[in-house]
JSON list of C-alpha atoms in Angstrom, two decimals:
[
{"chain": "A", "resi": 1, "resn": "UNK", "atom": "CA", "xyz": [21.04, -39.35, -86.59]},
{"chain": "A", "resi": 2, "resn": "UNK", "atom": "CA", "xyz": [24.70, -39.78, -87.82]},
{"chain": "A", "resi": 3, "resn": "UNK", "atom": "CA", "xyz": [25.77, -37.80, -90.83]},
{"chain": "A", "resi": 4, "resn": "UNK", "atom": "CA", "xyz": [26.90, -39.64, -93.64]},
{"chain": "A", "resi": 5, "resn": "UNK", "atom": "CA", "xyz": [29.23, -38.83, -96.66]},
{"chain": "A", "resi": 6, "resn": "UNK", "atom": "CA", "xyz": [27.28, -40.83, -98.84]},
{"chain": "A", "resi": 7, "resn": "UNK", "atom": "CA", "xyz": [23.71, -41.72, -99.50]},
{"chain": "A", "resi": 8, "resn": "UNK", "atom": "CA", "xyz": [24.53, -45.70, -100.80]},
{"chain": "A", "resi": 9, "resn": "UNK", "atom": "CA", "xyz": [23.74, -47.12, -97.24]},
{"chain": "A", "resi": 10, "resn": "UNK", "atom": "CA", "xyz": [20.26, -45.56, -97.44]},
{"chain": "A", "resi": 11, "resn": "UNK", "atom": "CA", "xyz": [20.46, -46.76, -101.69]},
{"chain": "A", "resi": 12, "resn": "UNK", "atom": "CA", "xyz": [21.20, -50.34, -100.47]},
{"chain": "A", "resi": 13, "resn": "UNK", "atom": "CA", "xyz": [18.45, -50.19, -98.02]},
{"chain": "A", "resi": 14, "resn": "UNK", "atom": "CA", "xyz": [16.06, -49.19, -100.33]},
{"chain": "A", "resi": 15, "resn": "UNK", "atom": "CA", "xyz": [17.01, -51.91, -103.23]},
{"chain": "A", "resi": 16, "resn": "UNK", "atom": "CA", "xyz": [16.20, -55.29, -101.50]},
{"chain": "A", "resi": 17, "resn": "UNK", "atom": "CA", "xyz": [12.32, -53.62, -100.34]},
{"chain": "A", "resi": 18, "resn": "UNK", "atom": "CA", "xyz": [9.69, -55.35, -101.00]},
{"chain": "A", "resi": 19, "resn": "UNK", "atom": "CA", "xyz": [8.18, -54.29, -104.52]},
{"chain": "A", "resi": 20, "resn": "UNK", "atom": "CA", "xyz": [4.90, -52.36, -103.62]},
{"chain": "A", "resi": 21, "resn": "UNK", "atom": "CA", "xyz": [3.71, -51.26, -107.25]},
{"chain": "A", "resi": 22, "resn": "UNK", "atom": "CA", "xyz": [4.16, -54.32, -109.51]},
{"chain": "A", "resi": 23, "resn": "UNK", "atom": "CA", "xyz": [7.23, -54.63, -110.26]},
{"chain": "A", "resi": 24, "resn": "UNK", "atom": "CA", "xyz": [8.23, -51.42, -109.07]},
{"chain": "A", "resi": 25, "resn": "UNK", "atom": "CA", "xyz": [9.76, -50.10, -105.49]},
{"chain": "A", "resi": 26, "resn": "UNK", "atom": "CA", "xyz": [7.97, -46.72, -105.28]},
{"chain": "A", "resi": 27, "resn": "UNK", "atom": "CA", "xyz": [10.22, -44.59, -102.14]},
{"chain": "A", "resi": 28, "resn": "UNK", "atom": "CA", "xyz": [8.18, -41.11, -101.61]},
{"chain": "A", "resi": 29, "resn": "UNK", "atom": "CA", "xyz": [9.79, -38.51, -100.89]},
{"chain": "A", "resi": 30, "resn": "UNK", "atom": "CA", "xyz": [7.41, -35.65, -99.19]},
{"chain": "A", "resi": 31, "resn": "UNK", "atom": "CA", "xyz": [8.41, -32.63, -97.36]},
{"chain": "A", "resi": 32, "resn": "UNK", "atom": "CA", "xyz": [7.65, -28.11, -97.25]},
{"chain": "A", "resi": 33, "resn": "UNK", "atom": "CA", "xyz": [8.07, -26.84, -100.97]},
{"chain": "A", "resi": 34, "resn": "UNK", "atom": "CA", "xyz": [11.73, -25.64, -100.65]},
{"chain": "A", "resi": 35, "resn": "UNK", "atom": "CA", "xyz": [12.77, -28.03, -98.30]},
{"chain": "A", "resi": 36, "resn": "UNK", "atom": "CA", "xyz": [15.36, -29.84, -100.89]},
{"chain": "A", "resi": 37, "resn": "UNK", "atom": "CA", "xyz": [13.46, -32.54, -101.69]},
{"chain": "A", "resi": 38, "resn": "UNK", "atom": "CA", "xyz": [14.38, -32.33, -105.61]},
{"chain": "A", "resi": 39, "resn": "UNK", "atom": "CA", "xyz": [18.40, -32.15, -104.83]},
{"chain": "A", "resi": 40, "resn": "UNK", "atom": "CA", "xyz": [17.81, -35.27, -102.60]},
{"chain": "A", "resi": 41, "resn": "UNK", "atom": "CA", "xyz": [16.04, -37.28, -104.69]},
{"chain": "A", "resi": 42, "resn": "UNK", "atom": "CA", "xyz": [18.32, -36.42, -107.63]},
{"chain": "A", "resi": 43, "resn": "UNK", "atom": "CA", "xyz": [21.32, -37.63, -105.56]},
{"chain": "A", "resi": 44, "resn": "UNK", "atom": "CA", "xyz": [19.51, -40.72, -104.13]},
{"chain": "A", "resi": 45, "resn": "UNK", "atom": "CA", "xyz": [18.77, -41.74, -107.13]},
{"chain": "A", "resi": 46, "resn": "UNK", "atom": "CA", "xyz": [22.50, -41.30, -108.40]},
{"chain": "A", "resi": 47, "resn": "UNK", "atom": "CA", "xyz": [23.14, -43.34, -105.37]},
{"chain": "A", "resi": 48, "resn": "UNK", "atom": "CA", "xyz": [20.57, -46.37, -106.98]},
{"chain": "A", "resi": 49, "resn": "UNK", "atom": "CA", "xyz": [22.31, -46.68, -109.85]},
{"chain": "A", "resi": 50, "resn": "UNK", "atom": "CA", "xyz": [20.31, -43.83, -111.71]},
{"chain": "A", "resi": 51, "resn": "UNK", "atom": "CA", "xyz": [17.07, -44.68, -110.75]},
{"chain": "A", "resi": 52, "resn": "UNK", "atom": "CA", "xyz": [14.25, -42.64, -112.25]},
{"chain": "A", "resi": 53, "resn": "UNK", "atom": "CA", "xyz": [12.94, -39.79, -110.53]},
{"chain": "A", "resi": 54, "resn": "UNK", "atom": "CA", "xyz": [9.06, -38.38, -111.14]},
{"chain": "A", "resi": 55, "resn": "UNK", "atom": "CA", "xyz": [8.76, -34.99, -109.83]},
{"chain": "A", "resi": 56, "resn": "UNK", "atom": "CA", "xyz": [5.24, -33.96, -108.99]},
{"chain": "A", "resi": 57, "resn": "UNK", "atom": "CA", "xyz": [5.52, -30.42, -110.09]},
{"chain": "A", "resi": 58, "resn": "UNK", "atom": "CA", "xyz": [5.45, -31.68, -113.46]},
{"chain": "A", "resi": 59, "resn": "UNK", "atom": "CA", "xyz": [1.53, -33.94, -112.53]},
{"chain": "A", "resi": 60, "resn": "UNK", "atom": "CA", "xyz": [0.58, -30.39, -110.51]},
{"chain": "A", "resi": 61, "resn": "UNK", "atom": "CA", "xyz": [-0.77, -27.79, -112.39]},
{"chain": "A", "resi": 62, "resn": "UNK", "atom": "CA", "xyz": [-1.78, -24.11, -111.71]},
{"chain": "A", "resi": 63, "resn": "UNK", "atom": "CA", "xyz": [-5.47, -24.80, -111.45]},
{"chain": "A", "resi": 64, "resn": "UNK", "atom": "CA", "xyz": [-5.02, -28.38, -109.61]},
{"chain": "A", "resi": 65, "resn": "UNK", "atom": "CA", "xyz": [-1.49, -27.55, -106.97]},
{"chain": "A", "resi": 66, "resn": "UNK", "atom": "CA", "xyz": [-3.08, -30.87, -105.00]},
{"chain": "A", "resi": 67, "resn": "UNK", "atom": "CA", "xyz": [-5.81, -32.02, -107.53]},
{"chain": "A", "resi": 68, "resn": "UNK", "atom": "CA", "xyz": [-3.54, -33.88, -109.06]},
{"chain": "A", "resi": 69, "resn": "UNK", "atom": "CA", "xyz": [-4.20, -37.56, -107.44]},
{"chain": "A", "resi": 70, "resn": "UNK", "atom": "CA", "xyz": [-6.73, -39.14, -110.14]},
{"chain": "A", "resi": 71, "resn": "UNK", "atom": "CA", "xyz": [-4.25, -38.05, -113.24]},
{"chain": "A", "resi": 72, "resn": "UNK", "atom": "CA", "xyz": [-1.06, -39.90, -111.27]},
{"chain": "A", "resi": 73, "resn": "UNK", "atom": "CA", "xyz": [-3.13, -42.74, -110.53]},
{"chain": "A", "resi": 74, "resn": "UNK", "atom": "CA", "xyz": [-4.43, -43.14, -114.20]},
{"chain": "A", "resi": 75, "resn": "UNK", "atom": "CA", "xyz": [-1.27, -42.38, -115.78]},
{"chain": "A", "resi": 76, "resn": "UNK", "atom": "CA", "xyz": [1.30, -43.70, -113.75]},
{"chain": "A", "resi": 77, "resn": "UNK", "atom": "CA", "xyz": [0.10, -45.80, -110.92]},
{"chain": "A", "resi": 78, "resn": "UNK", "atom": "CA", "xyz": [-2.17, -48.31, -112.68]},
{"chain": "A", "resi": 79, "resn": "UNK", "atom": "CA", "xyz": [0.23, -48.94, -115.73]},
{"chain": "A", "resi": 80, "resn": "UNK", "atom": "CA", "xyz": [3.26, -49.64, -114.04]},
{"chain": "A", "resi": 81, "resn": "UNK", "atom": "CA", "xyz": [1.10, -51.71, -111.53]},
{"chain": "A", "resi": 82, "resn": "UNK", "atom": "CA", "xyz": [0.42, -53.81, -114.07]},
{"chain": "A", "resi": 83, "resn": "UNK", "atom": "CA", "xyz": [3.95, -53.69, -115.10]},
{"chain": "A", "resi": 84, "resn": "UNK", "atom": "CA", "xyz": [3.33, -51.79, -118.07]},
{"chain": "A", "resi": 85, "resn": "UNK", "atom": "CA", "xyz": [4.92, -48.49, -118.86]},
{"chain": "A", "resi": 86, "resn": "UNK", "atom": "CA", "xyz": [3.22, -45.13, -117.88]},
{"chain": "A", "resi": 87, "resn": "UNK", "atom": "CA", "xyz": [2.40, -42.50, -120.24]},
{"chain": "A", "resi": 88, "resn": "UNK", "atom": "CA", "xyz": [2.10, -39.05, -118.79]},
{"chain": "A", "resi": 89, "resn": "UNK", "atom": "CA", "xyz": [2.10, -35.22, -119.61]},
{"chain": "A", "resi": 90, "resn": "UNK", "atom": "CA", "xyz": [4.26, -33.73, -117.88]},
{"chain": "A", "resi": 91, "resn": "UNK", "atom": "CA", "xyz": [2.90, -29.70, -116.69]},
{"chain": "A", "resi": 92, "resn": "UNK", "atom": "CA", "xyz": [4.71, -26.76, -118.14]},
{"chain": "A", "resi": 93, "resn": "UNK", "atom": "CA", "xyz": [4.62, -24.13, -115.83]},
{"chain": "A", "resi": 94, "resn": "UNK", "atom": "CA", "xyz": [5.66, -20.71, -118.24]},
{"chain": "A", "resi": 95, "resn": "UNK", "atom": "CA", "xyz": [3.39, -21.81, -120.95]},
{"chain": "A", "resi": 96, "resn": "UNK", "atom": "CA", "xyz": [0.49, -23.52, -118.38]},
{"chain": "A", "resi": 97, "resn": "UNK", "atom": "CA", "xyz": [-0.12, -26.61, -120.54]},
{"chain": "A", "resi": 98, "resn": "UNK", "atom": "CA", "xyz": [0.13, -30.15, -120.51]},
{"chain": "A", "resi": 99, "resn": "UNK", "atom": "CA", "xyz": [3.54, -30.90, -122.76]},
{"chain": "A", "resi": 100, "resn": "UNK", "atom": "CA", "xyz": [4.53, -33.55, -124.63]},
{"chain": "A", "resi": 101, "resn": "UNK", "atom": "CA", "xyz": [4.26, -37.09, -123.52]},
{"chain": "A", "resi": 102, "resn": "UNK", "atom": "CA", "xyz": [6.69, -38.97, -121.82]},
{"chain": "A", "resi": 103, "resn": "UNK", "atom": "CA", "xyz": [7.47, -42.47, -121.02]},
{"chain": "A", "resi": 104, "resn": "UNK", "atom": "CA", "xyz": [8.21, -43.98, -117.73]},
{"chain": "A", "resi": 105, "resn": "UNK", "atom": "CA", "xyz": [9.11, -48.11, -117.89]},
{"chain": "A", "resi": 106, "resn": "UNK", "atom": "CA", "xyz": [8.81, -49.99, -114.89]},
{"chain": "A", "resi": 107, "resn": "UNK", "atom": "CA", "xyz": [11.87, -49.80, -113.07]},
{"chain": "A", "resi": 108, "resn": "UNK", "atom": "CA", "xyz": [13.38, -51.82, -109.91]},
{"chain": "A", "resi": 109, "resn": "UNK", "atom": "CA", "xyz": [13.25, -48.35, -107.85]},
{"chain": "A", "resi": 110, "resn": "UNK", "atom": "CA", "xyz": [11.02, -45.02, -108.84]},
{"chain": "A", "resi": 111, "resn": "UNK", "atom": "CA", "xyz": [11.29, -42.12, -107.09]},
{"chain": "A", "resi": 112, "resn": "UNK", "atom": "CA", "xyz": [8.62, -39.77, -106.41]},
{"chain": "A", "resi": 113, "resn": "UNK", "atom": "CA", "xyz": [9.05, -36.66, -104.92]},
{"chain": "A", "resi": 114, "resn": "UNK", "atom": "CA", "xyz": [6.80, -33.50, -104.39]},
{"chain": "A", "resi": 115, "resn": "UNK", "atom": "CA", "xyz": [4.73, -31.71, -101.61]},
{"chain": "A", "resi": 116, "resn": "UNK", "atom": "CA", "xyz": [2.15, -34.59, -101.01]},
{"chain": "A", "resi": 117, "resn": "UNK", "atom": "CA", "xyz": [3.64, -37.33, -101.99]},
{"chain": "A", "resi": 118, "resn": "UNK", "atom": "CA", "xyz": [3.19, -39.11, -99.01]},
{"chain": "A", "resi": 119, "resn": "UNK", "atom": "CA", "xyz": [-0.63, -38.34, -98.81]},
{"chain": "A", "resi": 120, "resn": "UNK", "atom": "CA", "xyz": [-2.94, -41.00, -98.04]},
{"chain": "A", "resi": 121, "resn": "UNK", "atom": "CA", "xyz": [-4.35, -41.90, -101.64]},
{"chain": "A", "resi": 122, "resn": "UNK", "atom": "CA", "xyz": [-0.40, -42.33, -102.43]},
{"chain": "A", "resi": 123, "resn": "UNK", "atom": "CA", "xyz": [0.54, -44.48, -99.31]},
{"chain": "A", "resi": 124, "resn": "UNK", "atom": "CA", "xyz": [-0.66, -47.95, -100.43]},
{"chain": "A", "resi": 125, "resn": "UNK", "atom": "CA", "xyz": [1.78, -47.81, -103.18]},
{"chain": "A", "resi": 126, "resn": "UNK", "atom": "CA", "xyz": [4.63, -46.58, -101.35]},
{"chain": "A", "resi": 127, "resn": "UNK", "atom": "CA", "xyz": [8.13, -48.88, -100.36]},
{"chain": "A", "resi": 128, "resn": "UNK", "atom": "CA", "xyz": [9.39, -46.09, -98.07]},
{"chain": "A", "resi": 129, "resn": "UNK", "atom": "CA", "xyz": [8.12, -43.05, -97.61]},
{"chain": "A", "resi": 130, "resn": "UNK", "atom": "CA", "xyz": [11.14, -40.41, -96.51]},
{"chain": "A", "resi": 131, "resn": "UNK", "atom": "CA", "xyz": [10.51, -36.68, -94.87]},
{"chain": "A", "resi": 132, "resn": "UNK", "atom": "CA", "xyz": [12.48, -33.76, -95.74]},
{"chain": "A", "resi": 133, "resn": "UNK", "atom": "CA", "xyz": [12.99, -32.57, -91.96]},
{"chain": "A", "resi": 134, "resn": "UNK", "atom": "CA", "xyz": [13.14, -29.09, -92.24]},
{"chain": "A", "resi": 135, "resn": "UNK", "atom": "CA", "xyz": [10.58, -27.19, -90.74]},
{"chain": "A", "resi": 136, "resn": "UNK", "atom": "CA", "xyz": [8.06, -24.91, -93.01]},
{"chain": "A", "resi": 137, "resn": "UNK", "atom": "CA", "xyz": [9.19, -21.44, -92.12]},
{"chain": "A", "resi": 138, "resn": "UNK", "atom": "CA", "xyz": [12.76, -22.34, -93.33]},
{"chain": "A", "resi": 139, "resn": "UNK", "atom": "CA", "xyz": [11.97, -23.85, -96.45]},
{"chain": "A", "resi": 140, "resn": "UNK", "atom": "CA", "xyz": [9.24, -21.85, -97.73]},
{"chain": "A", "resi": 141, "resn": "UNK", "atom": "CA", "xyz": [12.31, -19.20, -97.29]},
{"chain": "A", "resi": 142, "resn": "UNK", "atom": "CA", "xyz": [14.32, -20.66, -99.37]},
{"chain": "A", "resi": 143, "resn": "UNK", "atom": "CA", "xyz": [11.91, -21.06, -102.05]},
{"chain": "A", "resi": 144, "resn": "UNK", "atom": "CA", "xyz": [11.00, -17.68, -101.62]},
{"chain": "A", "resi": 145, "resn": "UNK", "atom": "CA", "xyz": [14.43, -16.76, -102.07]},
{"chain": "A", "resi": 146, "resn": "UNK", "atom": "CA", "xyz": [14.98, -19.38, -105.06]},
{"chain": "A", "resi": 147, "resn": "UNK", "atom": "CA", "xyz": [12.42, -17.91, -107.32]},
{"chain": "A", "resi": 148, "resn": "UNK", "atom": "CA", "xyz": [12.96, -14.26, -106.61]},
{"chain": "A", "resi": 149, "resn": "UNK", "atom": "CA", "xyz": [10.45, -11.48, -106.49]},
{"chain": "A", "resi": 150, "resn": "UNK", "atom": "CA", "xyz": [8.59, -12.40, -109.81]},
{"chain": "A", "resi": 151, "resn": "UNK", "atom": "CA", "xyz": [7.10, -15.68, -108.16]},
{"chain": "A", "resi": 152, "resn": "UNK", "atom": "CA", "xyz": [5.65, -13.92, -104.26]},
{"chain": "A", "resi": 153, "resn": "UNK", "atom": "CA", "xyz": [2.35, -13.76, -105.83]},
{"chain": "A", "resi": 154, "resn": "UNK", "atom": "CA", "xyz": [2.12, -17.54, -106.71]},
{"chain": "A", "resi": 155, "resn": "UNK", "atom": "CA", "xyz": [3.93, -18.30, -103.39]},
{"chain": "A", "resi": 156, "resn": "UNK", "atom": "CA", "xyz": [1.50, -16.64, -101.27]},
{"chain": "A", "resi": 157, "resn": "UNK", "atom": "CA", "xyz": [-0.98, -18.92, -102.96]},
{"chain": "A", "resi": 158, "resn": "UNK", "atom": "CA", "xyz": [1.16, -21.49, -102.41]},
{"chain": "A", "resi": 159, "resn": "UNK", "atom": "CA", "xyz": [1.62, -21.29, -98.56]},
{"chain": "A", "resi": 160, "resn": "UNK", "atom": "CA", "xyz": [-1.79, -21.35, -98.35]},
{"chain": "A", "resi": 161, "resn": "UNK", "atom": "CA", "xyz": [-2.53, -24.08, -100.36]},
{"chain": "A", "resi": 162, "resn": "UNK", "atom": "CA", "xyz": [0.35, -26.51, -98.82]},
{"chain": "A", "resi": 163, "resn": "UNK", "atom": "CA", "xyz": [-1.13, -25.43, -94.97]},
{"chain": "A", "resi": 164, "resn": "UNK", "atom": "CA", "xyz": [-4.77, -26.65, -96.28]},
{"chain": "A", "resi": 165, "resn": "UNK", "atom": "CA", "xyz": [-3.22, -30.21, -97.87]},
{"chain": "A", "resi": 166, "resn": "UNK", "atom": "CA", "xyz": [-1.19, -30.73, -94.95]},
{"chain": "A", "resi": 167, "resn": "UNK", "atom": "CA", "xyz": [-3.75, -30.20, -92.05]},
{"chain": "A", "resi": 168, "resn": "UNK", "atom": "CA", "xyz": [-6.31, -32.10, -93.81]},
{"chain": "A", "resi": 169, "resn": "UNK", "atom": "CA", "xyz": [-3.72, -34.53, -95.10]},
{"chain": "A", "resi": 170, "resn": "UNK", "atom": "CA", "xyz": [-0.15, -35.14, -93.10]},
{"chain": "A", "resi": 171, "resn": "UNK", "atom": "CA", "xyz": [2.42, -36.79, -94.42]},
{"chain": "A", "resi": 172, "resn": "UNK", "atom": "CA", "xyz": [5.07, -36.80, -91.43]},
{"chain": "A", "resi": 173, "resn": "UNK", "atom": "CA", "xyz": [3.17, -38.52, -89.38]},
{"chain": "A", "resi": 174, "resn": "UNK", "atom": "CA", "xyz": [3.19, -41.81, -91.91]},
{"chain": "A", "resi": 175, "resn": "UNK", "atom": "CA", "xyz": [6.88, -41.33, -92.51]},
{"chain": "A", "resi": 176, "resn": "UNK", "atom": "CA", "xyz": [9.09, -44.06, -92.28]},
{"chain": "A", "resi": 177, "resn": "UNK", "atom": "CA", "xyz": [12.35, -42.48, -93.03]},
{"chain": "A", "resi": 178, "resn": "UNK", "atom": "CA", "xyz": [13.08, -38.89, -91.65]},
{"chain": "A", "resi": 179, "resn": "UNK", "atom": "CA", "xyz": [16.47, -37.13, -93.24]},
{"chain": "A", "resi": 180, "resn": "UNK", "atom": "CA", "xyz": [18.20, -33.64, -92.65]},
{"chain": "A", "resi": 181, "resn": "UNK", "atom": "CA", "xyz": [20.81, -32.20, -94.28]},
{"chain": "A", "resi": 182, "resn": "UNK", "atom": "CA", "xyz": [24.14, -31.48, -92.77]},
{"chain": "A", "resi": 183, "resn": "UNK", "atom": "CA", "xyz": [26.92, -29.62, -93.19]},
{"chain": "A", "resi": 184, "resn": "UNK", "atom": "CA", "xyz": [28.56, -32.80, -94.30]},
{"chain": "A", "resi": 185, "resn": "UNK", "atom": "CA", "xyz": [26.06, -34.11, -96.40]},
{"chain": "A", "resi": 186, "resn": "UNK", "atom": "CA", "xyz": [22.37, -35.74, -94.98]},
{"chain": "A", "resi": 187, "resn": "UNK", "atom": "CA", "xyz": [22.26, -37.71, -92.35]},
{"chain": "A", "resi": 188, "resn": "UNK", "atom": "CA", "xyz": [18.63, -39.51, -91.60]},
{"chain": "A", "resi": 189, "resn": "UNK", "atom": "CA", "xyz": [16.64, -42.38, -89.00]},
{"chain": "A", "resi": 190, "resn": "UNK", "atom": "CA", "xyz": [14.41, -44.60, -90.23]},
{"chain": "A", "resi": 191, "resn": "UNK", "atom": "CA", "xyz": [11.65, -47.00, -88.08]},
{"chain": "A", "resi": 192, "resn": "UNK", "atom": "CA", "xyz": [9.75, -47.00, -84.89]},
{"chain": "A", "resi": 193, "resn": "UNK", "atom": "CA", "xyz": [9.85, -43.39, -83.58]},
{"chain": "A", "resi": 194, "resn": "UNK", "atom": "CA", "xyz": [11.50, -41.60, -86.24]},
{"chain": "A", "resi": 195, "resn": "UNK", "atom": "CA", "xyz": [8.68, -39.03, -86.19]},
{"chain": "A", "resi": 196, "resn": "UNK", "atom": "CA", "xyz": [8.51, -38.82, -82.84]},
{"chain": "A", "resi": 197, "resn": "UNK", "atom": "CA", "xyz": [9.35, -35.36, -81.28]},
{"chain": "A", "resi": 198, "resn": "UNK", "atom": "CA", "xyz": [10.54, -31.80, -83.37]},
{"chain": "A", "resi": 199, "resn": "UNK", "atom": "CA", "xyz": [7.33, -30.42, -82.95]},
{"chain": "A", "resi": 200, "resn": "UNK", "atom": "CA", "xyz": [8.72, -27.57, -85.15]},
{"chain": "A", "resi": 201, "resn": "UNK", "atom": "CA", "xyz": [8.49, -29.93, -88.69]},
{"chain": "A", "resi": 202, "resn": "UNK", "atom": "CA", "xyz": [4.94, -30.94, -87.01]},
{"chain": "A", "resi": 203, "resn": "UNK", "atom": "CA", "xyz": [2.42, -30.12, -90.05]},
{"chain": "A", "resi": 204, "resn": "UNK", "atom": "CA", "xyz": [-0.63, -31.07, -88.69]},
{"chain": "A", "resi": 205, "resn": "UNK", "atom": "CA", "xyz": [-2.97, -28.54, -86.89]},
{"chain": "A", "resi": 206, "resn": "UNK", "atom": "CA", "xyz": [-0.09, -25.74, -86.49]},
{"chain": "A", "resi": 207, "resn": "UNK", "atom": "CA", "xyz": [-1.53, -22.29, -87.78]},
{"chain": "A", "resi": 208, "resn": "UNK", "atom": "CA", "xyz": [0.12, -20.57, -90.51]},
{"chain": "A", "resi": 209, "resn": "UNK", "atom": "CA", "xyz": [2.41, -17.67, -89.97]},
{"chain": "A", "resi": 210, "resn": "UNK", "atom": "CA", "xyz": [1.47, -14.28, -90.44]},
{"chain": "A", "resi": 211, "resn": "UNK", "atom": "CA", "xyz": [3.04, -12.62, -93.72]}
]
């Protein structure tokens, strides 16, 4: 991998895919909660122009953290398969509700990105799907770390629940893109073999660390 300054190489690769939802180029971006998926995707999709970004905290909810696959296809995969816009609810997590809804039109490139999002009911729909490559121990630290002392009860709920999707369901495995982030920026390799090897970002079948 070579560091880059800039994410518009990765942008310009990603705009001349294929469609693979309609109209729409959906690029997944999966990875360990706290692994800086949301800060990626927010600058990727700076990079494409200001492409929209869905964030699958806001599908997730406190009673459904990976249940959440029949509302996203309903809500947003169908419609905007059809080229329609999506209408969806996005999850508040402070009040635990459903909010208002929102509106998400069909857009050249939509980017998803969320623990699971490059699980196998999402895959058919998926462009590209990218890996956050930094392994679990590190980022559930830094989400730990993120949302303070108030949050360790839902985060030891959490680690749990992210071991169970991922051993059952791996996303790494399926990813095309793999990126890490630098000192200078991220820097990221993308085809045949890019998961190959790290055994320390593997997420499949490794046992979860003692608290």
């Amino acid at each position: 991998m070579e560091p880059h300054q800039s994410l518009e190489p990765l942008a310009r690769e990603l705009a001349v895919l294929p469609a693979s939802l309609g109209p729409v180029r959906l690029i997944g971006i999966d990875g360990h909660a706290g692994s800086g998926k949301s800060t990626f995707a927010g600058r990727l999709a700076e990079a494409l122009g200001g492409a929209p970004v869905l964030h699958l905290d806001d599908v997730a909810s406190h009673e459904e953290l990976f249940g959440w696959e029949e509302r996203l296809r309903v809500q947003v995969l169908e419609p905007l398969a059809d080229g329609r816009p999506a209408r969806w609810a996005p999850y508040d997590w402070v009040e635990r509700r459903f909010g208002p809804e929102r509106v998400l039109e069909p857009a050249p490139v939509l980017l998803v990105e969320g623990v699971g999002a490059g699980r196998r009911a999402l895959r058919p729909y998926l462009a590209r799907l990218l890996w956050m490559e930094t392994p679990r121990a590190e980022s559930w630290l830094r989400g730990r770390d993120r949302d303070g002392r108030e949050l360790s009860g839902f985060w030891d709920g959490w680690e749990r629940a992210e071991h169970a999707h991922f051993s059952s369901d791996p996303s790494r495995p399926f990813a095309d893109t793999l990126v890490r982030q630098s000192s200078t920026g991220y820097e990221w390799s993308s085809g045949a073999g890019a998961t190959a090897g790290n055994p320390a970002s593997l997420t499949e079948g490794d046992e979860l660390p003692r608290a």
